[in-house]
XYZ file of C-alpha atoms in Angstrom:
723
model
C 0.000 0.000 0.000
C 1.461 3.299 -1.012
C 0.990 6.605 0.659
C 0.529 8.176 -2.753
C -3.209 7.532 -2.805
C -5.726 7.781 -0.061
C -9.184 6.370 0.292
C -11.215 7.430 3.258
C -13.829 5.560 5.197
C -17.222 7.296 5.163
C -17.690 9.267 8.334
C -20.684 8.843 10.600
C -23.672 11.064 10.056
C -23.110 14.633 11.085
C -19.365 14.569 10.430
C -17.326 15.634 7.450
C -15.236 12.931 5.764
C -11.793 12.889 7.299
C -8.725 12.140 5.274
C -6.189 13.788 3.032
C -6.328 14.417 -0.645
C -4.326 12.223 -3.015
C -0.622 12.639 -2.454
C 2.219 13.438 -4.751
C 2.848 10.676 -7.280
C 5.949 8.602 -6.831
C 7.216 9.298 -10.335
C 10.754 10.570 -10.624
C 10.110 13.669 -12.731
C 7.066 15.387 -14.248
C 6.241 18.757 -15.758
C 3.795 19.525 -12.954
C 6.579 18.997 -10.402
C 8.847 21.336 -12.382
C 6.209 24.078 -12.497
C 5.563 23.757 -8.756
C 9.294 23.833 -8.031
C 10.090 26.954 -10.103
C 9.385 29.526 -7.338
C 11.663 27.649 -4.964
C 14.292 27.360 -7.691
C 14.602 31.142 -7.991
C 14.364 31.717 -4.230
C 17.413 29.524 -3.791
C 19.489 32.055 -5.764
C 19.762 33.929 -2.464
C 23.495 33.841 -1.570
C 22.549 33.162 2.056
C 21.231 29.807 0.841
C 23.833 29.176 -1.843
C 26.834 29.292 0.469
C 25.622 26.124 2.216
C 26.709 24.243 -0.910
C 30.353 25.302 -1.484
C 30.563 23.821 -4.986
C 27.485 25.607 -6.313
C 28.369 28.764 -4.411
C 31.573 28.965 -6.465
C 29.481 28.635 -9.637
C 27.136 31.351 -8.331
C 30.081 33.694 -7.703
C 31.417 32.895 -11.188
C 28.028 33.715 -12.704
C 27.925 37.059 -10.888
C 31.478 37.900 -11.994
C 30.995 36.987 -15.667
C 27.702 38.866 -15.734
C 29.452 41.991 -14.513
C 32.186 41.519 -17.135
C 29.635 40.964 -19.908
C 27.928 44.236 -18.985
C 31.219 46.140 -18.765
C 32.967 44.785 -21.900
C 31.164 46.958 -24.484
C 32.389 50.030 -22.637
C 35.995 48.895 -22.317
C 36.679 48.941 -26.034
C 38.985 46.763 -28.087
C 38.491 43.143 -29.183
C 38.244 40.528 -26.476
C 41.299 38.301 -26.382
C 42.207 35.201 -24.368
C 45.431 33.259 -24.548
C 46.362 35.037 -27.701
C 43.086 34.176 -29.395
C 40.381 36.710 -30.260
C 36.988 35.737 -28.866
C 33.627 37.246 -29.909
C 31.940 39.996 -27.905
C 29.068 37.647 -27.051
C 31.380 35.049 -25.517
C 31.406 36.399 -21.949
C 27.641 36.974 -22.026
C 27.021 33.421 -23.205
C 29.274 32.048 -20.459
C 27.376 34.125 -17.870
C 23.993 32.875 -19.102
C 25.007 29.225 -18.941
C 26.571 29.624 -15.528
C 23.293 31.038 -14.220
C 21.478 28.126 -15.856
C 23.878 25.724 -14.131
C 22.989 27.234 -10.759
C 19.265 27.197 -11.591
C 19.371 23.563 -12.722
C 21.034 22.606 -9.430
C 18.392 24.564 -7.517
C 15.674 22.900 -9.577
C 16.888 19.410 -8.641
C 16.733 20.250 -4.944
C 13.443 22.143 -5.244
C 11.727 19.248 -7.031
C 12.918 16.797 -4.383
C 11.789 19.107 -1.592
C 8.512 19.840 -3.358
C 7.513 16.182 -3.272
C 7.976 16.148 0.491
C 6.274 19.511 0.976
C 3.217 18.328 -0.963
C 2.917 15.363 1.381
C 3.469 17.632 4.387
C 0.686 19.978 3.224
C -1.632 17.010 2.980
C -0.732 15.951 6.501
C -1.336 19.466 7.824
C -4.966 19.146 6.764
C -5.320 16.249 9.182
C -3.956 18.321 12.061
C -7.216 20.010 13.010
C -8.240 21.332 16.398
C -11.057 19.272 17.855
C -12.977 19.116 21.092
C -11.610 16.683 23.663
C -13.638 15.219 26.526
C -11.020 15.379 29.260
C -11.547 13.422 32.485
C -10.817 15.621 35.497
C -9.549 12.974 37.915
C -9.285 9.591 36.260
C -8.941 6.623 38.605
C -8.611 3.321 36.742
C -9.027 1.275 39.924
C -12.405 2.882 40.753
C -13.943 3.706 37.374
C -11.853 2.250 34.488
C -14.476 3.064 31.838
C -14.893 6.677 33.094
C -18.664 6.232 32.925
C -19.203 8.121 36.191
C -16.257 10.510 35.845
C -16.576 14.270 35.614
C -15.540 15.474 32.144
C -14.770 18.881 30.713
C -14.679 19.862 27.055
C -11.374 21.431 26.014
C -9.588 22.102 22.743
C -7.177 19.401 21.651
C -4.482 22.106 21.591
C -4.907 22.484 25.370
C -4.227 18.821 26.152
C -1.094 18.045 28.106
C 1.073 14.977 28.507
C -0.668 12.506 30.825
C -4.217 13.847 30.353
C -7.004 11.282 30.036
C -9.791 11.717 27.473
C -12.896 9.785 26.472
C -13.491 9.219 22.742
C -16.839 7.873 21.503
C -17.906 6.515 18.114
C -17.742 9.225 15.451
C -15.263 11.395 17.361
C -11.771 12.347 16.283
C -9.017 11.218 18.618
C -7.684 14.555 19.923
C -4.038 13.545 20.386
C -1.521 10.731 20.346
C -2.038 8.318 23.213
C -2.511 4.813 24.540
C -5.887 3.201 25.160
C -6.206 2.469 28.869
C -9.713 1.040 28.647
C -11.913 -0.315 25.878
C -11.702 -1.576 22.334
C -12.745 0.257 19.169
C -12.619 0.244 15.394
C -10.522 3.183 14.200
C -10.269 4.832 10.775
C -6.560 5.580 10.250
C -6.841 6.494 6.572
C -5.717 10.046 7.335
C -2.341 8.646 8.387
C -1.833 5.400 6.502
C -4.021 5.970 3.441
C -5.638 2.563 4.071
C -9.439 2.733 3.961
C -10.028 -0.440 5.978
C -10.561 0.325 9.693
C -8.307 -1.268 12.296
C -8.946 -2.552 15.798
C -7.272 -0.824 18.704
C -7.618 -2.078 22.279
C -6.169 -1.602 25.732
C -3.688 -3.892 27.412
C -1.777 -5.104 24.359
C 0.659 -4.164 21.640
C -2.100 -2.473 19.622
C -3.090 0.102 22.189
C -1.498 3.167 20.559
C -3.756 5.639 18.741
C -2.839 8.681 16.660
C -4.331 12.140 16.904
C -6.537 13.065 13.943
C -7.826 9.532 13.352
C -11.501 8.735 13.899
C -13.196 6.198 16.164
C -15.846 4.369 14.126
C -17.370 2.205 16.822
C -17.579 1.733 20.586
C -16.001 3.945 23.245
C -12.436 4.151 24.537
C -10.492 5.924 27.270
C -7.157 7.338 26.039
C -4.177 8.660 27.983
C -2.325 11.373 26.025
C 1.353 10.547 25.449
C 2.482 13.593 23.441
C 3.044 17.258 24.126
C 1.387 19.988 22.021
C 3.303 20.388 18.771
C 5.085 17.073 19.259
C 2.436 14.682 18.018
C 3.116 11.905 15.556
C 1.613 13.984 12.730
C 3.843 16.938 13.680
C 6.896 14.685 13.480
C 5.690 13.301 10.149
C 5.372 16.822 8.719
C 8.885 17.742 9.827
C 10.300 14.518 8.444
C 8.756 14.584 4.985
C 9.737 18.199 4.345
C 13.090 18.022 2.611
C 14.159 21.413 3.918
C 14.124 20.085 7.469
C 16.332 17.116 6.604
C 19.636 17.003 8.423
C 22.708 15.939 6.476
C 24.006 12.491 7.312
C 27.617 11.772 8.335
C 28.442 10.241 4.941
C 26.888 13.189 3.145
C 28.817 15.645 5.320
C 32.051 13.767 4.594
C 31.369 13.865 0.847
C 30.522 17.575 1.062
C 33.870 18.217 2.750
C 35.662 16.264 0.004
C 33.877 18.228 -2.724
C 34.684 21.502 -0.972
C 38.350 20.500 -0.745
C 38.470 19.657 -4.463
C 36.820 22.979 -5.226
C 39.443 24.876 -3.223
C 42.226 22.998 -5.028
C 40.840 23.939 -8.450
C 40.285 27.548 -7.369
C 43.997 27.737 -6.577
C 44.836 26.076 -9.900
C 42.679 28.546 -11.832
C 44.235 31.510 -10.036
C 47.765 30.380 -10.943
C 47.038 29.786 -14.638
C 46.694 33.408 -15.604
C 50.113 34.440 -14.212
C 51.655 31.581 -16.190
C 49.958 32.725 -19.377
C 50.814 36.344 -18.644
C 54.476 35.351 -18.455
C 54.149 34.397 -22.103
C 52.531 37.809 -22.785
C 49.228 36.098 -23.651
C 46.946 36.327 -20.588
C 43.755 34.309 -20.394
C 40.479 36.189 -19.969
C 38.667 36.016 -16.650
C 35.591 34.541 -18.361
C 37.643 31.612 -19.668
C 39.251 31.059 -16.273
C 35.818 31.011 -14.621
C 34.564 28.573 -17.256
C 37.595 26.352 -16.639
C 37.033 26.421 -12.891
C 33.338 25.573 -13.156
C 34.035 22.685 -15.508
C 36.828 21.260 -13.363
C 35.127 21.329 -9.966
C 32.626 18.474 -9.302
C 29.528 20.526 -10.169
C 27.417 17.543 -11.220
C 27.442 15.760 -7.871
C 27.542 19.092 -6.047
C 24.271 20.030 -7.744
C 22.576 16.697 -7.124
C 23.890 15.710 -3.690
C 21.074 17.260 -1.663
C 18.396 15.980 -4.066
C 19.734 12.419 -3.756
C 19.397 12.482 0.039
C 15.929 14.038 0.013
C 14.721 11.599 -2.653
C 15.996 8.651 -0.599
C 13.818 9.633 2.361
C 10.966 10.364 -0.053
C 11.138 6.819 -1.429
C 10.608 5.553 2.107
C 7.631 7.875 2.557
C 6.147 6.579 -0.700
C 6.205 3.146 0.939
C 4.572 4.511 4.088
C 7.753 4.401 6.160
C 8.907 7.451 8.088
C 12.587 7.720 8.939
C 13.289 9.822 12.014
C 16.651 10.830 10.524
C 18.681 10.546 7.347
C 21.230 8.632 9.400
C 18.697 5.793 9.752
C 18.231 5.573 5.970
C 21.980 5.364 5.396
C 22.371 2.854 8.215
C 19.759 0.678 6.497
C 22.018 0.593 3.459
C 24.956 -0.599 5.569
C 23.050 -3.225 7.605
C 24.815 -6.573 7.908
C 22.466 -8.354 10.355
C 18.686 -8.435 10.029
C 16.537 -9.551 12.982
C 13.060 -10.723 11.966
C 10.231 -11.785 14.225
C 8.837 -15.179 13.268
C 5.116 -14.666 13.789
C 3.591 -12.387 11.183
C 6.905 -11.730 9.465
C 8.322 -15.064 8.408
C 5.129 -17.047 9.002
C 1.476 -16.123 8.620
C 1.026 -16.269 12.371
C -1.752 -18.877 12.394
C -1.293 -22.619 12.232
C -2.665 -24.106 9.027
C -3.412 -27.642 7.920
C -0.698 -28.846 5.582
C -1.288 -32.616 5.317
C -3.564 -35.537 6.293
C -1.769 -38.641 7.588
C -3.970 -41.782 7.676
C -3.446 -44.740 10.038
C -3.637 -48.480 9.371
C -6.126 -49.457 6.701
C -8.157 -46.246 6.849
C -8.864 -44.739 3.443
C -7.408 -41.247 2.969
C -10.720 -39.866 1.665
C -12.431 -41.182 4.787
C -9.962 -39.341 7.051
C -10.246 -36.123 5.068
C -14.064 -36.173 5.112
C -14.213 -36.782 8.868
C -11.687 -34.010 9.606
C -13.480 -31.553 7.318
C -16.965 -32.360 8.704
C -15.792 -31.709 12.250
C -14.250 -28.399 11.134
C -17.168 -26.866 9.224
C -18.370 -24.985 12.273
C -14.865 -24.328 13.630
C -14.275 -20.558 13.272
C -10.566 -20.756 14.126
C -7.917 -20.353 11.399
C -6.923 -23.980 12.023
C -10.458 -25.239 11.427
C -10.907 -23.127 8.310
C -7.596 -24.335 6.909
C -8.651 -27.990 7.362
C -11.759 -27.415 5.243
C -9.736 -25.526 2.620
C -7.150 -28.325 2.421
C -9.925 -30.909 2.098
C -11.408 -29.004 -0.843
C -7.974 -28.855 -2.492
C -7.736 -32.623 -2.028
C -11.022 -33.041 -3.921
C -13.348 -33.712 -0.967
C -16.448 -31.489 -0.879
C -18.367 -31.611 2.413
C -20.629 -28.618 1.831
C -20.794 -25.491 3.959
C -23.042 -26.423 6.902
C -22.251 -28.849 9.703
C -24.792 -31.775 9.426
C -25.158 -32.357 13.151
C -24.588 -31.015 16.635
C -21.375 -29.034 17.089
C -19.093 -29.939 19.975
C -16.977 -26.843 20.737
C -13.408 -26.959 21.956
C -12.800 -26.568 25.685
C -9.652 -26.424 27.741
C -10.901 -29.390 29.781
C -11.567 -31.772 26.879
C -8.869 -30.380 24.548
C -11.056 -31.582 21.675
C -13.761 -30.340 19.327
C -15.954 -32.212 16.916
C -19.377 -33.100 15.570
C -22.197 -35.462 16.587
C -24.028 -36.697 13.482
C -27.780 -37.507 13.432
C -27.087 -41.260 13.037
C -25.256 -41.331 16.359
C -21.743 -41.206 14.886
C -19.328 -38.953 16.793
C -16.208 -37.337 15.324
C -13.532 -35.725 17.444
C -10.261 -33.982 16.668
C -7.726 -32.688 19.167
C -4.677 -33.574 21.237
C -3.637 -37.224 20.868
C -3.845 -38.129 24.557
C -7.277 -36.511 24.891
C -8.686 -38.324 21.843
C -7.360 -41.712 23.012
C -8.803 -41.129 26.468
C -12.174 -40.303 24.840
C -12.113 -43.560 22.868
C -11.070 -45.701 25.815
C -13.764 -44.184 28.047
C -16.317 -46.443 26.293
C -14.154 -49.520 26.430
C -12.379 -49.224 23.092
C -8.916 -50.733 23.194
C -6.491 -49.712 20.476
C -4.044 -52.237 19.089
C -0.482 -51.700 20.275
C 0.717 -51.517 16.663
C -1.799 -48.753 15.942
C -0.749 -46.818 19.050
C 2.903 -47.164 18.036
C 2.111 -45.915 14.527
C 0.146 -42.993 15.953
C 2.983 -42.043 18.303
C 5.481 -42.254 15.450
C 3.483 -39.848 13.290
C 2.750 -37.370 16.088
C 6.381 -37.330 17.206
C 7.586 -36.761 13.639
C 5.180 -33.826 13.201
C 6.202 -32.320 16.538
C 9.915 -32.600 15.732
C 9.341 -30.838 12.409
C 7.894 -27.853 14.252
C 4.240 -28.722 13.565
C 1.238 -29.563 15.703
C -0.424 -33.006 15.388
C -4.226 -33.020 15.543
C -5.601 -36.565 15.976
C -8.944 -37.410 14.297
C -11.105 -40.250 15.654
C -14.612 -41.578 15.089
C -17.041 -43.471 17.310
C -20.066 -45.232 15.819
C -23.536 -45.407 17.409
C -22.794 -48.808 18.953
C -19.770 -47.387 20.809
C -17.099 -48.835 18.519
C -14.291 -46.374 18.109
C -11.279 -45.994 15.840
C -8.477 -43.547 15.149
C -8.614 -42.362 11.531
C -5.380 -40.397 11.328
C -3.590 -37.161 12.057
C -3.888 -33.640 10.659
C -0.526 -31.887 10.375
C -0.885 -28.252 11.473
C 2.061 -25.988 10.902
C 2.966 -22.324 11.129
C 3.169 -21.749 7.376
C 6.150 -19.846 6.017
C 5.165 -17.047 3.642
C 5.711 -17.700 -0.040
C 8.814 -16.255 -1.649
C 10.650 -15.470 1.593
C 13.365 -18.044 0.987
C 14.223 -16.328 -2.304
C 14.250 -12.895 -0.654
C 16.529 -14.161 2.099
C 18.826 -15.581 -0.580
C 18.986 -12.082 -2.125
C 19.889 -10.613 1.246
C 22.596 -13.230 1.630
C 23.982 -12.155 -1.748
C 24.109 -8.578 -0.378
C 26.191 -9.830 2.536
C 23.314 -9.554 5.025
C 22.822 -12.244 7.649
C 19.190 -12.973 8.609
C 18.207 -14.052 12.136
C 14.737 -15.235 13.138
C 13.514 -14.300 16.624
C 10.794 -16.436 18.207
C 9.384 -17.489 21.526
C 9.056 -21.080 20.280
C 11.143 -23.904 21.653
C 14.481 -24.532 19.887
C 13.203 -27.638 18.073
C 10.276 -25.827 16.457
C 12.392 -22.741 15.771
C 15.048 -24.811 14.026
C 12.510 -26.456 11.724
C 10.898 -23.168 10.696
C 14.260 -21.440 10.284
C 15.413 -24.204 7.962
C 12.245 -24.020 5.859
C 12.344 -20.204 5.659
C 16.014 -20.165 4.708
C 17.239 -17.804 7.437
C 20.858 -17.996 8.520
C 20.278 -18.262 12.267
C 17.552 -18.149 14.921
C 17.073 -17.043 18.512
C 14.552 -19.309 20.275
C 12.598 -18.670 23.482
C 13.682 -15.041 23.152
C 13.096 -12.622 26.013
C 13.554 -8.811 25.813
C 16.873 -9.176 27.647
C 18.083 -11.831 25.216
C 17.141 -9.702 22.181
C 19.048 -6.746 23.593
C 22.078 -8.875 24.443
C 22.067 -10.443 20.962
C 22.055 -7.025 19.269
C 24.885 -5.761 21.454
C 26.964 -8.846 20.686
C 26.461 -8.325 16.950
C 27.382 -4.647 17.190
C 30.506 -5.399 19.214
C 31.531 -7.638 16.340
C 31.356 -4.696 13.935
C 27.917 -5.439 12.481
C 25.092 -2.967 11.885
C 21.779 -4.428 13.062
C 18.203 -3.811 11.920
C 15.056 -5.184 13.545
C 11.293 -4.681 13.711
C 9.001 -4.586 16.728
C 5.609 -3.417 17.928
C 5.446 -4.117 21.651
C 6.712 -2.373 24.730
C 8.952 -5.394 25.320
C 10.614 -4.647 21.949
C 11.472 -1.056 22.902
C 14.940 -1.751 24.411
C 16.057 -3.745 21.373
C 14.586 -1.174 18.926
C 16.495 1.594 20.687
C 19.731 -0.419 20.603
C 19.456 -1.470 16.951
C 21.089 0.716 14.301
C 17.823 0.568 12.351
C 14.762 0.038 14.544
C 11.493 -0.134 12.609
C 8.461 0.240 14.872
C 5.007 -0.762 13.690
C 2.465 2.072 13.669
C -0.037 -0.351 15.212
C 2.296 -0.946 18.137
C 2.721 0.806 21.447
C 3.918 4.379 21.899
C 7.019 3.031 23.648
C 7.983 1.045 20.554
C 7.478 4.026 18.229
C 9.499 6.295 20.467
C 12.333 3.769 20.682
C 12.677 3.089 16.938
C 14.180 5.425 14.359
C 11.648 4.444 11.691
C 7.886 3.930 11.798
C 6.048 1.704 9.323
C 2.569 3.186 8.881
C 1.296 -0.037 7.287
C 2.571 -2.176 10.180
C 4.010 -4.737 7.760
C 7.044 -6.408 9.383
C 8.342 -7.779 6.072
C 8.837 -4.205 4.854
C 12.159 -4.202 6.711
C 13.612 -6.036 3.723
C 12.443 -3.228 1.405
C 13.861 -0.610 3.779
C 17.292 -2.226 3.496
C 17.049 -2.167 -0.299
C 16.069 1.527 -0.290
C 19.002 2.350 1.988
C 21.397 0.522 -0.305
C 19.875 2.236 -3.329
C 20.517 5.630 -1.715
C 24.179 4.833 -1.088
C 24.683 3.355 -4.556
C 22.983 6.317 -6.240
C 25.242 8.760 -4.441
C 28.331 6.700 -5.250
C 27.348 6.229 -8.897
C 26.719 9.924 -9.549
C 29.890 10.902 -7.681
C 31.834 8.528 -9.920
C 30.175 9.973 -13.013
C 30.781 13.566 -11.908
C 34.503 13.098 -11.312
C 34.942 10.974 -14.450
C 33.309 13.433 -16.834
C 35.736 16.143 -15.703
C 38.444 14.209 -17.575
C 36.815 14.906 -20.942
C 36.386 18.577 -20.087
C 40.152 18.849 -19.602
C 40.598 17.835 -23.242
C 38.081 20.467 -24.323
C 39.208 23.515 -22.334
C 42.945 23.133 -21.591
C 44.004 22.922 -25.275
C 41.606 25.762 -26.135
C 43.092 28.000 -23.445
C 46.754 27.488 -24.222
C 47.016 26.567 -27.902
C 47.836 30.215 -28.582
C 50.614 30.106 -25.994
C 51.798 26.539 -26.645
C 50.812 25.454 -30.183
C 51.929 21.910 -29.405
C 48.861 21.457 -27.252
C 46.736 21.340 -30.401
C 47.387 17.577 -30.584
C 45.221 17.267 -27.454
C 42.245 18.685 -29.327
C 41.195 15.120 -30.092
C 37.533 16.112 -30.472
C 38.436 18.481 -33.313
C 36.585 21.360 -31.708
C 36.100 24.348 -34.005
C 37.773 27.122 -32.013
C 38.920 27.941 -28.487
C 35.779 30.012 -27.911
C 33.411 27.279 -29.137
C 35.299 24.649 -27.121
C 35.004 26.556 -23.845
C 31.350 27.472 -24.389
C 30.468 23.896 -25.428
C 32.049 22.527 -22.250
C 30.116 24.997 -20.087
C 26.835 24.178 -21.862
C 27.406 20.453 -21.436
C 28.239 21.006 -17.771
C 24.816 22.606 -17.250
C 22.764 20.243 -19.390
C 24.147 17.069 -17.812
C 22.725 18.181 -14.436
C 19.214 18.340 -15.907
C 19.652 14.968 -17.593
C 20.688 13.364 -14.289
C 17.930 14.879 -12.114
C 15.434 12.045 -12.879
C 18.093 9.463 -12.012
C 18.920 11.265 -8.751
C 15.233 11.322 -7.743
C 14.389 7.811 -8.898
C 17.636 6.263 -7.711
C 20.047 3.943 -9.463
C 18.561 0.497 -9.864
C 19.866 -1.759 -7.133
C 20.881 -5.341 -7.840
C 21.756 -7.808 -5.114
C 25.504 -8.348 -5.333
C 28.585 -8.242 -3.141
C 30.591 -5.048 -2.690
C 33.257 -6.032 -5.217
C 30.732 -6.725 -7.983
C 28.844 -3.502 -7.214
C 32.057 -1.447 -7.351
C 33.089 -3.035 -10.660
C 29.695 -2.303 -12.180
C 29.786 1.266 -10.870
C 33.199 1.914 -12.409
C 32.227 0.310 -15.709
C 28.858 2.019 -16.166
C 29.322 5.381 -14.445
C 33.108 5.676 -14.523
C 33.686 4.743 -18.153
C 30.330 6.252 -19.116
C 31.272 9.460 -17.330
C 34.392 9.716 -19.470
C 32.755 8.879 -22.811
C 29.558 10.937 -22.477
C 31.253 14.375 -22.334
C 33.391 13.642 -25.402
C 30.239 12.939 -27.396
C 28.146 15.671 -25.783
C 30.725 18.473 -26.097
C 31.471 17.500 -29.706
C 27.768 17.620 -30.642
C 27.261 20.960 -28.880
C 30.339 22.357 -30.657
C 28.755 21.458 -34.015
C 25.888 23.801 -33.105
C 27.976 26.547 -31.468
C 30.251 26.881 -34.496
C 27.227 27.975 -36.522
C 26.981 31.114 -34.363
C 28.771 34.049 -36.047
C 32.064 34.856 -34.366
C 32.574 31.417 -32.845
């Protein structure tokens, strides 16, 4: 489910529908996004904003300088000359125009990325409405847990404080983030998750947290507020999805420092070139020196660096995951150990019938029919799965139980069906079923008992649950028909996904409260690398610390208060939105869809962010090589004619060569904006293979592309008079 579209549940009578408008599409680039980003693009020309990006600030200064020169040149008189070569009057003006376009294209990339987040933030702001809260003056859970007799006062939701208790009835908006302390209700969370189907929230469990701005559809609940004004979950979401509020990550800061250092180096180089040329009595014009500097510094990655980071967080938002910091997104890309809860993540969470095992001379169809008949009125997932498996095996027993239903009880440990002809069918624990048979004098053959024990033990050792099926006729004669194999079914396709993670160098660990025997069987079937059985909160925390001490970065999911310590300790802690407030506060990501398997996608998005940044950095530095061959010969051929052999592109003139390089430098930023926003396609591979592919595609490609691009642009520029 993507956050890009939102369907709302109809509100009760007397209330306006509650939910946001459709959100910004997840596409990488569109004309509507460009139009919306244009105002921000021009606002970012403010030097107070530009200086935050040293690389582009140098380009901005160069654009200002060349603009001033272009305005002044007509009044200075005399033909423009650079390196002993006459250049046209329009040369400096053209350089100034393309330098401004370079700055604008860089601003556009960042503005488009930020605009996607701002559009989502604006949508979220519409959900942050002030509503009336029924606050309980003195709530005492031991005396009046339902607050039926409590004194209440109506206050604005903005006046609620941490620890206040409020009553929310059907049709009301929940006034603030909190935990349900009494009651159970159906809640419409479409304003937050975009999912139209209501969810159940109840007190005393891991699904007690509720979010301000969502609507109670049924029943009545008592909620204790767990957030301060202005610090609600929606407030944090707004701050997170707005790109402008994004803090740079350590890796991004390090890369920014490297780019700034390279820029300083090339500034020094450019400043020393003119004295060298002047020594030969053929000085190089300032416009050419500025063009050289702009083409040599890593402008491509400098222009796209911020957009790459913002787009990475945006891709998480598009999948309904909120990262509390950019550091968490990057950490996801570096994760080496993945902790996954068994129930609901690796398995479906409910035992399902997987096989019928007959005993002795009993016909298989006879066993299947008896098991299915006794399960027709069984509302449990196990009972439903028995009927479904019977249908798949070709046995149709209808839809209505043809007799009196015998429900399951803790005392009998069995359930079943009494047919009109006096036949009784029971299914349940082996010892209970045998005791039921022997109560009427039935004695099972020792060979049959041995066979039954063999099958039940085999199922138990494989991590399953044996469910014995027996039948007793009207005359009291009983027999065991066979065993139904119930198992916690592993989700389809997980083994392949775990194999992909293994190819990335990520080790998967299953966490479960099951006994080691059952855990081992399920871990083997799912294809995980390791498991932690009978796990307690202390054991989870200790396991994470051990992994981290070994140099591993750990990611895990959780939804309960008992998961909070481990979520806080993990490098990437993904809390389920359906979980407790403690879990959401402890994690550094929140999954609005509460889908534990999404952790695998989060890791892929993190890796895609890192690979995109690395790929475009490689391309940016590599394409500078071709620019050397365009500008250096053009600058100094008049001083050192021997350099003409380096003009391997056969560029028309020094002026056309310099201008073509500057134009290419600007255009390549625009061409790479969609890739920066969409991200480089990630393929599961080890670090060595990824590096080799990066160098081949973006390194070699970064060298070849400018040769072709500058040559083609030169073919057009040479048609301009004077060039």
